[in-house]
CSV table of C-alpha atoms and ligand atoms in Angstrom, one decimal:
chain,number,residue,atom,x,y,z
A,1,MET,CA,101.4,1.2,-50.1
A,2,ASN,CA,98.3,-0.1,-49.6
A,3,LYS,CA,96.4,0.4,-46.5
A,4,VAL,CA,94.5,-2.0,-44.4
A,5,ILE,CA,92.7,-1.2,-41.4
A,6,LEU,CA,91.7,-4.2,-39.4
A,7,PHE,CA,89.1,-3.8,-36.8
A,8,GLY,CA,88.5,-7.0,-33.1
A,9,THR,CA,91.8,-7.9,-33.3
A,10,GLN,CA,93.1,-10.0,-30.5
A,11,PRO,CA,97.1,-10.5,-29.8
A,12,TYR,CA,96.8,-13.6,-31.8
A,13,ASP,CA,95.6,-12.3,-34.5
A,14,ARG,CA,98.2,-9.8,-35.0
A,15,GLU,CA,100.6,-13.0,-34.9
A,16,SER,CA,99.1,-14.7,-37.3
A,17,PHE,CA,98.8,-11.0,-39.4
A,18,GLU,CA,102.9,-10.1,-39.1
A,19,GLN,CA,104.0,-13.1,-39.8
A,20,LEU,CA,103.5,-12.2,-43.2
A,21,ARG,CA,103.0,-9.0,-43.3
A,22,ASP,CA,107.2,-8.6,-45.3
A,23,ALA,CA,105.3,-11.6,-47.9
A,24,TYR,CA,102.8,-9.0,-49.0
A,25,GLY,CA,104.1,-5.5,-48.1
A,26,PHE,CA,100.8,-3.8,-46.8
A,27,ASP,CA,100.4,-1.6,-44.2
A,28,ILE,CA,98.8,-2.8,-41.5
A,29,CYS,CA,96.8,-1.2,-38.8
A,30,TYR,CA,94.9,-3.2,-36.1
A,31,HIS,CA,92.3,-2.2,-33.9
A,32,ARG,CA,91.5,-4.2,-30.6
A,33,SER,CA,87.5,-2.4,-31.0
A,34,HIS,CA,84.7,-3.8,-33.1
A,35,LEU,CA,83.1,-2.0,-35.8
A,36,ASN,CA,80.4,0.1,-35.3
A,37,ILE,CA,78.7,3.2,-36.2
A,38,HIS,CA,80.6,4.9,-33.6
A,39,ASN,CA,84.0,4.0,-34.3
A,40,VAL,CA,84.1,4.3,-37.9
A,41,ALA,CA,86.3,6.9,-38.1
A,42,LEU,CA,88.9,4.8,-36.7
A,43,ALA,CA,88.7,3.6,-40.9
A,44,GLN,CA,90.2,7.0,-41.9
A,45,GLY,CA,93.4,6.7,-44.7
A,46,ALA,CA,92.0,3.0,-45.1
A,47,ASP,CA,92.0,1.4,-48.4
A,48,ALA,CA,90.7,-2.3,-46.8
A,49,VAL,CA,89.3,-2.9,-43.8
A,50,CYS,CA,88.8,-6.1,-42.3
A,51,ILE,CA,86.1,-7.1,-39.9
A,52,PHE,CA,85.5,-10.1,-37.9
A,53,VAL,CA,82.0,-12.0,-36.5
A,54,ASN,CA,81.8,-9.5,-34.1
A,55,ASP,CA,82.1,-6.4,-35.4
A,56,THR,CA,79.0,-4.6,-37.2
A,57,ALA,CA,79.0,-3.3,-40.6
A,58,ASP,CA,75.3,-2.4,-40.6
A,59,ALA,CA,74.3,0.0,-44.0
A,60,GLU,CA,75.1,3.1,-42.1
A,61,THR,CA,78.4,1.6,-41.4
A,62,VAL,CA,79.6,1.0,-44.8
A,63,ARG,CA,77.7,4.2,-46.0
A,64,ALA,CA,80.2,5.7,-43.9
A,65,LEU,CA,83.4,3.3,-44.9
A,66,SER,CA,82.9,4.7,-48.2
A,67,ALA,CA,82.5,8.0,-47.8
A,68,GLN,CA,86.1,7.5,-46.1
A,69,GLY,CA,87.7,6.3,-49.2
A,70,VAL,CA,87.4,2.5,-47.9
A,71,LYS,CA,87.1,0.0,-51.4
A,72,LEU,CA,87.4,-3.3,-49.9
A,73,LEU,CA,85.8,-5.4,-47.3
A,74,ALA,CA,87.7,-8.1,-45.9
A,75,LEU,CA,86.2,-10.8,-43.6
A,76,ARG,CA,88.5,-12.9,-41.5
A,77,CYS,CA,85.8,-15.0,-41.4
A,78,ALA,CA,82.9,-18.0,-42.7
A,79,GLY,CA,79.9,-16.1,-42.1
A,80,PHE,CA,78.7,-12.5,-43.0
A,81,ASN,CA,76.0,-11.8,-41.2
A,82,ASN,CA,76.9,-9.0,-39.7
A,83,VAL,CA,77.3,-7.4,-43.1
A,84,ASP,CA,74.9,-5.2,-45.4
A,85,LEU,CA,75.6,-6.9,-48.7
A,86,ARG,CA,73.6,-5.1,-50.4
A,87,GLU,CA,74.2,-1.6,-49.0
A,88,ALA,CA,78.3,-3.2,-50.2
A,89,ALA,CA,77.0,-3.6,-53.2
A,90,ARG,CA,75.6,0.3,-53.9
A,91,CYS,CA,78.4,1.1,-52.5
A,92,GLY,CA,80.3,-0.6,-55.4
A,93,MET,CA,83.0,-2.3,-52.1
A,94,PRO,CA,83.2,-5.8,-52.9
A,95,VAL,CA,83.4,-7.9,-50.1
A,96,VAL,CA,85.7,-10.7,-49.7
A,97,ARG,CA,85.6,-13.6,-46.8
A,98,VAL,CA,87.7,-16.7,-45.9
A,99,PRO,CA,84.9,-19.7,-47.3
A,100,ALA,CA,87.0,-22.5,-45.5
A,101,TYR,CA,90.2,-22.2,-42.8
A,102,SER,CA,89.8,-24.9,-41.2
A,103,PRO,CA,86.2,-26.5,-40.8
A,104,HIS,CA,87.9,-29.6,-39.0
A,105,ALA,CA,88.1,-26.1,-36.5
A,106,VAL,CA,84.8,-26.2,-35.8
A,107,ALA,CA,83.6,-29.5,-36.5
A,108,GLU,CA,85.7,-30.8,-33.9
A,109,HIS,CA,84.5,-28.8,-31.4
A,110,ALA,CA,81.5,-29.8,-32.1
A,111,VAL,CA,82.1,-32.7,-31.0
A,112,ALA,CA,84.5,-31.8,-28.1
A,113,LEU,CA,81.0,-30.0,-26.9
A,114,LEU,CA,79.1,-33.1,-27.6
A,115,LEU,CA,81.0,-35.6,-25.9
A,116,ALA,CA,81.9,-33.1,-22.8
A,117,LEU,CA,77.6,-32.8,-22.2
A,118,ASN,CA,76.7,-36.2,-22.8
A,119,ARG,CA,79.5,-37.6,-20.7
A,120,LYS,CA,79.6,-34.7,-18.0
A,121,ILE,CA,83.2,-34.1,-18.4
A,122,HIS,CA,83.2,-30.4,-17.2
A,123,ARG,CA,81.3,-31.8,-14.5
A,124,ALA,CA,83.9,-34.9,-13.8
A,125,TYR,CA,86.7,-32.1,-14.1
A,126,TRP,CA,85.8,-29.9,-10.8
A,127,ARG,CA,84.0,-32.6,-8.9
A,128,THR,CA,88.0,-35.0,-8.3
A,129,ARG,CA,89.4,-32.2,-8.2
A,130,ASP,CA,87.5,-31.1,-4.9
A,131,GLY,CA,88.5,-35.3,-3.9
A,132,ASN,CA,85.1,-36.0,-4.9
A,133,PHE,CA,85.0,-39.0,-7.0
A,134,SER,CA,81.2,-39.9,-6.7
A,135,LEU,CA,79.5,-41.2,-10.5
A,136,HIS,CA,76.2,-39.6,-8.6
A,137,GLY,CA,74.5,-37.7,-12.1
A,138,LEU,CA,77.1,-38.3,-14.4
A,139,LEU,CA,75.2,-40.4,-16.4
A,140,GLY,CA,75.7,-41.0,-19.7
A,141,PHE,CA,74.3,-42.4,-23.1
A,142,ASP,CA,76.0,-44.3,-26.1
A,143,LEU,CA,76.7,-42.1,-29.0
A,144,TYR,CA,76.6,-45.9,-31.6
A,145,GLY,CA,73.5,-46.6,-32.6
A,146,LYS,CA,72.0,-43.0,-32.0
A,147,THR,CA,70.1,-40.2,-34.5
A,148,ALA,CA,72.5,-37.2,-35.1
A,149,GLY,CA,70.1,-34.3,-36.9
A,150,ILE,CA,72.6,-32.3,-38.7
A,151,VAL,CA,70.7,-28.8,-40.4
A,152,GLY,CA,73.0,-27.2,-43.1
A,153,THR,CA,75.4,-29.8,-45.2
A,154,GLY,CA,78.1,-27.8,-45.9
A,155,ARG,CA,82.2,-28.0,-45.0
A,156,ILE,CA,81.2,-28.1,-41.6
A,157,ALA,CA,78.8,-30.5,-41.3
A,158,ARG,CA,80.5,-32.5,-43.4
A,159,GLU,CA,83.2,-32.8,-41.2
A,160,LEU,CA,81.4,-33.6,-38.5
A,161,ILE,CA,79.1,-36.2,-40.3
A,162,ARG,CA,81.8,-38.0,-40.6
A,163,ILE,CA,83.4,-38.4,-37.6
A,164,LEU,CA,79.7,-39.0,-35.8
A,165,LYS,CA,79.7,-42.0,-38.6
A,166,GLY,CA,82.6,-43.0,-37.1
A,167,PHE,CA,80.9,-43.4,-33.8
A,168,GLY,CA,78.5,-45.4,-35.5
A,169,MET,CA,75.8,-42.7,-35.0
A,170,GLU,CA,72.9,-42.6,-38.0
A,171,VAL,CA,72.8,-39.4,-40.0
A,172,LEU,CA,69.5,-37.4,-40.8
A,173,ALA,CA,70.5,-33.9,-42.8
A,174,TYR,CA,68.2,-30.8,-43.4
A,175,ASP,CA,69.8,-28.5,-46.6
A,176,LEU,CA,68.0,-25.9,-47.9
A,177,TYR,CA,70.0,-27.0,-51.3
A,178,PRO,CA,70.3,-30.8,-50.7
A,179,ASP,CA,73.0,-32.8,-52.4
A,180,PRO,CA,72.0,-36.5,-53.1
A,181,GLU,CA,75.5,-37.4,-54.4
A,182,TYR,CA,77.0,-36.3,-51.7
A,183,ALA,CA,74.9,-38.2,-49.6
A,184,ALA,CA,74.6,-41.1,-51.3
A,185,ALA,CA,78.1,-41.1,-51.2
A,186,ALA,CA,78.2,-40.3,-47.1
A,187,GLY,CA,75.5,-42.4,-45.9
A,188,ILE,CA,73.2,-40.5,-44.4
A,189,THR,CA,69.3,-39.4,-45.2
A,190,TYR,CA,68.4,-35.8,-46.0
A,191,VAL,CA,64.6,-35.4,-44.3
A,192,SER,CA,62.5,-32.4,-44.1
A,193,LEU,CA,63.1,-30.4,-40.5
A,194,ASP,CA,60.1,-31.9,-38.6
A,195,GLU,CA,61.4,-35.3,-39.1
A,196,LEU,CA,64.7,-34.3,-38.1
A,197,TYR,CA,63.4,-32.7,-35.0
A,198,HIS,CA,61.3,-35.8,-34.0
A,199,ARG,CA,63.9,-38.5,-34.5
A,200,SER,CA,67.7,-36.8,-33.6
A,201,ASP,CA,68.6,-37.7,-30.5
A,202,VAL,CA,72.0,-34.8,-30.9
A,203,ILE,CA,71.1,-32.1,-33.3
A,204,SER,CA,73.9,-29.5,-34.4
A,205,LEU,CA,73.1,-26.5,-35.9
A,206,HIS,CA,75.2,-25.6,-39.6
A,207,CYS,CA,73.2,-23.1,-41.8
A,208,PRO,CA,74.0,-19.9,-41.9
A,209,LEU,CA,72.4,-17.6,-40.2
A,210,THR,CA,69.7,-15.5,-42.7
A,211,ASP,CA,66.4,-14.4,-43.0
A,212,ALA,CA,64.8,-17.7,-43.2
A,213,THR,CA,67.1,-19.4,-40.4
A,214,ARG,CA,66.2,-16.9,-37.6
A,215,TYR,CA,65.3,-18.2,-34.6
A,216,MET,CA,64.6,-21.4,-36.6
A,217,ILE,CA,64.8,-23.4,-33.0
A,218,GLY,CA,62.0,-21.2,-31.0
A,219,ASP,CA,59.4,-22.5,-28.8
A,220,VAL,CA,57.6,-24.2,-32.2
A,221,ALA,CA,60.7,-26.5,-33.0
A,222,ILE,CA,62.2,-27.5,-29.5
A,223,SER,CA,58.3,-28.5,-29.4
A,224,GLN,CA,58.7,-31.4,-31.6
A,225,MET,CA,61.8,-32.1,-29.7
A,226,LYS,CA,62.7,-35.7,-28.6
A,227,PRO,CA,62.7,-35.2,-25.0
A,228,GLY,CA,65.8,-35.6,-23.7
A,229,VAL,CA,68.4,-34.3,-26.7
A,230,VAL,CA,71.6,-32.5,-26.6
A,231,LEU,CA,71.7,-29.3,-29.1
A,232,ILE,CA,75.1,-28.1,-30.5
A,233,ASN,CA,75.4,-24.9,-32.1
A,234,THR,CA,78.8,-23.4,-33.6
A,235,GLY,CA,77.0,-21.2,-36.5
A,236,ARG,CA,75.3,-18.7,-35.0
A,237,GLY,CA,73.7,-17.2,-31.8
A,238,GLN,CA,70.2,-15.6,-33.2
A,239,LEU,CA,69.5,-19.3,-35.0
A,240,ILE,CA,68.2,-20.2,-31.7
A,241,HIS,CA,65.9,-18.1,-29.9
A,242,THR,CA,67.4,-17.8,-26.5
A,243,GLU,CA,64.4,-17.8,-23.9
A,244,ALA,CA,62.7,-20.8,-25.9
A,245,LEU,CA,65.7,-22.6,-25.2
A,246,ILE,CA,65.5,-21.8,-21.7
A,247,ASP,CA,62.1,-23.1,-21.2
A,248,GLY,CA,63.0,-26.0,-23.0
A,249,LEU,CA,65.7,-26.6,-20.2
A,250,LYS,CA,63.4,-26.1,-17.4
A,251,GLU,CA,61.1,-28.2,-19.0
A,252,LYS,CA,63.6,-30.5,-19.3
A,253,ARG,CA,62.7,-31.1,-22.8
A,254,ILE,CA,66.2,-30.3,-24.4
A,255,GLY,CA,68.9,-33.1,-21.9
A,256,ALA,CA,71.5,-30.9,-23.1
A,257,ALA,CA,72.6,-27.6,-24.9
A,258,GLY,CA,77.0,-27.0,-25.7
A,259,LEU,CA,76.7,-23.0,-27.2
A,260,ASP,CA,79.7,-21.8,-29.5
A,261,VAL,CA,78.0,-18.3,-30.3
A,262,TYR,CA,75.0,-16.5,-28.6
A,263,GLU,CA,72.7,-14.0,-29.6
A,264,GLU,CA,73.6,-11.4,-27.5
A,265,GLU,CA,77.4,-12.3,-27.4
A,266,ALA,CA,78.8,-9.4,-29.0
A,267,ALA,CA,79.3,-7.9,-25.6
A,268,TYR,CA,81.2,-10.8,-24.0
A,269,PHE,CA,82.9,-12.8,-25.9
A,270,TYR,CA,86.5,-12.6,-27.0
A,271,GLU,CA,86.9,-10.1,-23.7
A,272,ASP,CA,87.8,-10.5,-20.3
A,273,THR,CA,84.9,-9.2,-18.1
A,274,SER,CA,85.8,-11.5,-14.8
A,275,ASP,CA,85.6,-8.1,-12.7
A,276,ARG,CA,82.4,-7.4,-13.9
A,277,ILE,CA,78.9,-7.6,-12.9
A,278,LEU,CA,77.2,-9.8,-16.0
A,279,ASP,CA,74.4,-7.8,-16.8
A,280,ASP,CA,72.8,-10.3,-19.7
A,281,ASP,CA,70.4,-12.4,-17.4
A,282,VAL,CA,69.8,-14.5,-20.3
A,283,LEU,CA,73.4,-15.1,-20.3
A,284,ALA,CA,73.4,-15.5,-16.5
A,285,ARG,CA,70.3,-18.2,-17.0
A,286,LEU,CA,72.4,-20.3,-19.6
A,287,LEU,CA,75.6,-20.6,-17.5
A,288,SER,CA,73.5,-20.9,-14.1
A,289,PHE,CA,72.5,-24.7,-16.1
A,290,ASN,CA,74.7,-27.5,-15.3
A,291,ASN,CA,73.5,-29.3,-18.8
A,292,VAL,CA,74.8,-26.0,-21.1
A,293,ILE,CA,78.1,-25.4,-21.7
A,294,VAL,CA,78.7,-21.7,-23.1
A,295,THR,CA,82.5,-21.4,-25.1
A,296,SER,CA,83.0,-17.8,-26.5
A,297,HIS,CA,82.9,-18.4,-30.8
A,298,GLN,CA,86.3,-20.2,-30.4
A,299,GLY,CA,85.1,-23.3,-32.4
A,300,PHE,CA,87.1,-21.4,-35.3
A,301,PHE,CA,90.9,-21.5,-33.0
A,302,THR,CA,92.9,-23.6,-33.4
A,303,ARG,CA,96.7,-22.7,-34.5
A,304,GLU,CA,95.9,-24.2,-38.5
A,305,ALA,CA,93.2,-22.0,-38.5
A,306,LEU,CA,94.2,-19.0,-38.1
A,307,ALA,CA,97.1,-19.6,-40.0
A,308,ASN,CA,94.9,-20.7,-42.6
A,309,ILE,CA,92.4,-17.0,-42.2
A,310,ALA,CA,95.7,-14.9,-42.5
A,311,HIS,CA,96.6,-16.0,-45.9
A,312,THR,CA,93.3,-16.5,-46.9
A,313,THR,CA,92.7,-12.9,-46.0
A,314,MET,CA,95.9,-11.5,-47.4
A,315,GLU,CA,95.1,-13.3,-50.9
A,316,ASN,CA,92.0,-11.7,-51.1
A,317,LEU,CA,93.6,-8.2,-50.4
A,318,ARG,CA,96.0,-8.7,-52.9
A,319,ALA,CA,93.7,-9.7,-55.5
A,320,PHE,CA,91.9,-6.8,-55.4
A,321,PHE,CA,94.5,-4.2,-55.5
A,322,GLU,CA,96.4,-6.0,-58.1
A,323,GLY,CA,93.1,-5.9,-60.1
A,324,ARG,CA,92.2,-9.7,-60.2
A,325,PRO,CA,88.9,-11.3,-59.9
A,326,LEU,CA,88.1,-12.1,-56.5
A,327,GLU,CA,87.2,-16.3,-56.2
A,328,ASN,CA,85.8,-15.6,-52.5
A,329,GLU,CA,83.7,-12.4,-53.3
A,330,VAL,CA,80.2,-13.1,-51.2
A,331,ARG,CA,77.5,-11.7,-53.8
A,332,ALA,CA,74.7,-9.2,-52.5
A,333,ASP,CA,71.6,-11.8,-53.2
A,334,ALA,CA,73.6,-14.4,-49.9
A,335,GLN,CA,71.8,-13.4,-47.5
A,336,HIS,CA,68.3,-14.3,-48.7
B,401,NAI,P1,79.0,-24.0,-45.9
B,401,NAI,O1,78.5,-22.3,-47.0
B,401,NAI,O2,80.4,-24.7,-46.2
B,401,NAI,O3,77.5,-24.6,-45.8
B,401,NAI,C1,76.1,-24.0,-45.1
B,401,NAI,C2,75.0,-25.1,-45.4
B,401,NAI,O4,74.0,-24.9,-45.0
B,401,NAI,C3,74.8,-25.1,-47.4
B,401,NAI,O5,74.9,-26.7,-47.2
B,401,NAI,C4,73.5,-24.5,-47.6
B,401,NAI,O6,72.7,-24.4,-48.3
B,401,NAI,C5,72.8,-24.5,-46.2
B,401,NAI,N1,71.5,-23.7,-46.1
B,401,NAI,C6,71.7,-22.7,-46.4
B,401,NAI,N2,71.1,-21.3,-45.9
B,401,NAI,C7,70.1,-23.2,-45.2
B,401,NAI,C8,68.9,-23.1,-44.7
B,401,NAI,N3,67.7,-21.8,-45.1
B,401,NAI,N4,68.0,-24.4,-44.0
B,401,NAI,C9,69.4,-25.3,-43.8
B,401,NAI,N5,70.5,-25.1,-44.6
B,401,NAI,C10,70.8,-24.5,-44.8
B,401,NAI,O7,79.0,-23.0,-44.3
B,401,NAI,P2,80.1,-23.6,-43.3
B,401,NAI,O8,81.7,-23.4,-44.3
B,401,NAI,O9,80.3,-25.0,-42.9
B,401,NAI,O10,79.8,-23.0,-41.9
B,401,NAI,C11,78.8,-23.0,-41.6
B,401,NAI,C12,78.0,-21.6,-40.7
B,401,NAI,O11,79.3,-21.8,-39.8
B,401,NAI,C13,78.2,-20.3,-41.0
B,401,NAI,O12,77.7,-19.8,-41.6
B,401,NAI,C14,79.1,-20.1,-39.9
B,401,NAI,O13,78.2,-18.8,-39.4
B,401,NAI,C15,79.5,-20.6,-38.8
B,401,NAI,N6,80.4,-20.8,-38.3
B,401,NAI,C16,81.2,-20.6,-37.3
B,401,NAI,C17,82.6,-20.8,-36.7
B,401,NAI,C18,82.7,-20.8,-35.5
B,401,NAI,O14,84.1,-20.5,-35.0
B,401,NAI,N7,81.8,-22.0,-33.8
B,401,NAI,C19,83.0,-20.9,-37.8
B,401,NAI,C20,83.0,-21.0,-39.7
B,401,NAI,C21,82.1,-20.9,-39.6
């Protein structure tokens, strides 16, 4: 029986995979801890290792997995920035992923952040519970007629654009590989990043984290943005230089920020740390702004997405074990 070891699992992951276990017949073992070089020994005996966004499959870890006889690395996510793909290729270890488990889930979460921040729902919720029915400080703006700047126009962005067009927003977009046919059909305009930063009232990030996009939102980008811009990041934390964002918020250039990802999230996200003192000063500062909402990488977290993640991962594993072509393989050159 083929053995698969899952790292970084939570009870809801187990539930969705357990529902499929009999249908696929793999020997599945779940670890709660995130994969990294220190616990890679836990993968001993596995034919395939399965990881999520906050596991670390850097070059050293990939080599250690391979040395232990692991033959396949299966990602339960779409992004693959946490994997050294070149090293995996050198070790002859294919890497597969779940390219689209629910673009709707992430796009809808981006909209949830935008609407909550703009109409101050997070503040109104606490106020009314405390008997404070004042509207002071809760003023928002109409999304209708405003301009949204979308960075990356892949699967998630296209769902978001559909929703934002429904609000009556004008949509500007930037993509390394623009798709003019899509732009014409969707009624959006591709522009340069500079123009997107200058003209957008709302900016949402949907490109992968690569060498080219790491810290793309830093001092320079923020200085070009419209004062009061709402910045939404459901992509990856390192797309934003957080200290620059904090400066932008303090200078009131950034009107609000909705962050489903954070560059140092691995130490906190998906865990209950409420009985500890938060020792990350940057995260603590972010959490102190009343115009910032941080969610812990939950964009994917819908019933439909969890079911799709488990199903596609099991199909990826089965295809590999049966020696069939790997439809969802990530090639080493995808990172550069
Ligand atoms: P996708 O692969 O369908 O689209 C990515 C788009 O970004 C493509 O159109 C690509 O051409 C473009 N792109 C690549 N390099 C670029 C660059 N340097 N500048 C601008 N655009 C560039 O990916 P999808 O499914 O839409 O996901 C986007 C990102 O969202 C993922 O890479 C992942 O990091 C993140 N994500 C976050 C989740 C969450 O729970 N918050 C869940 C799933 C994905």
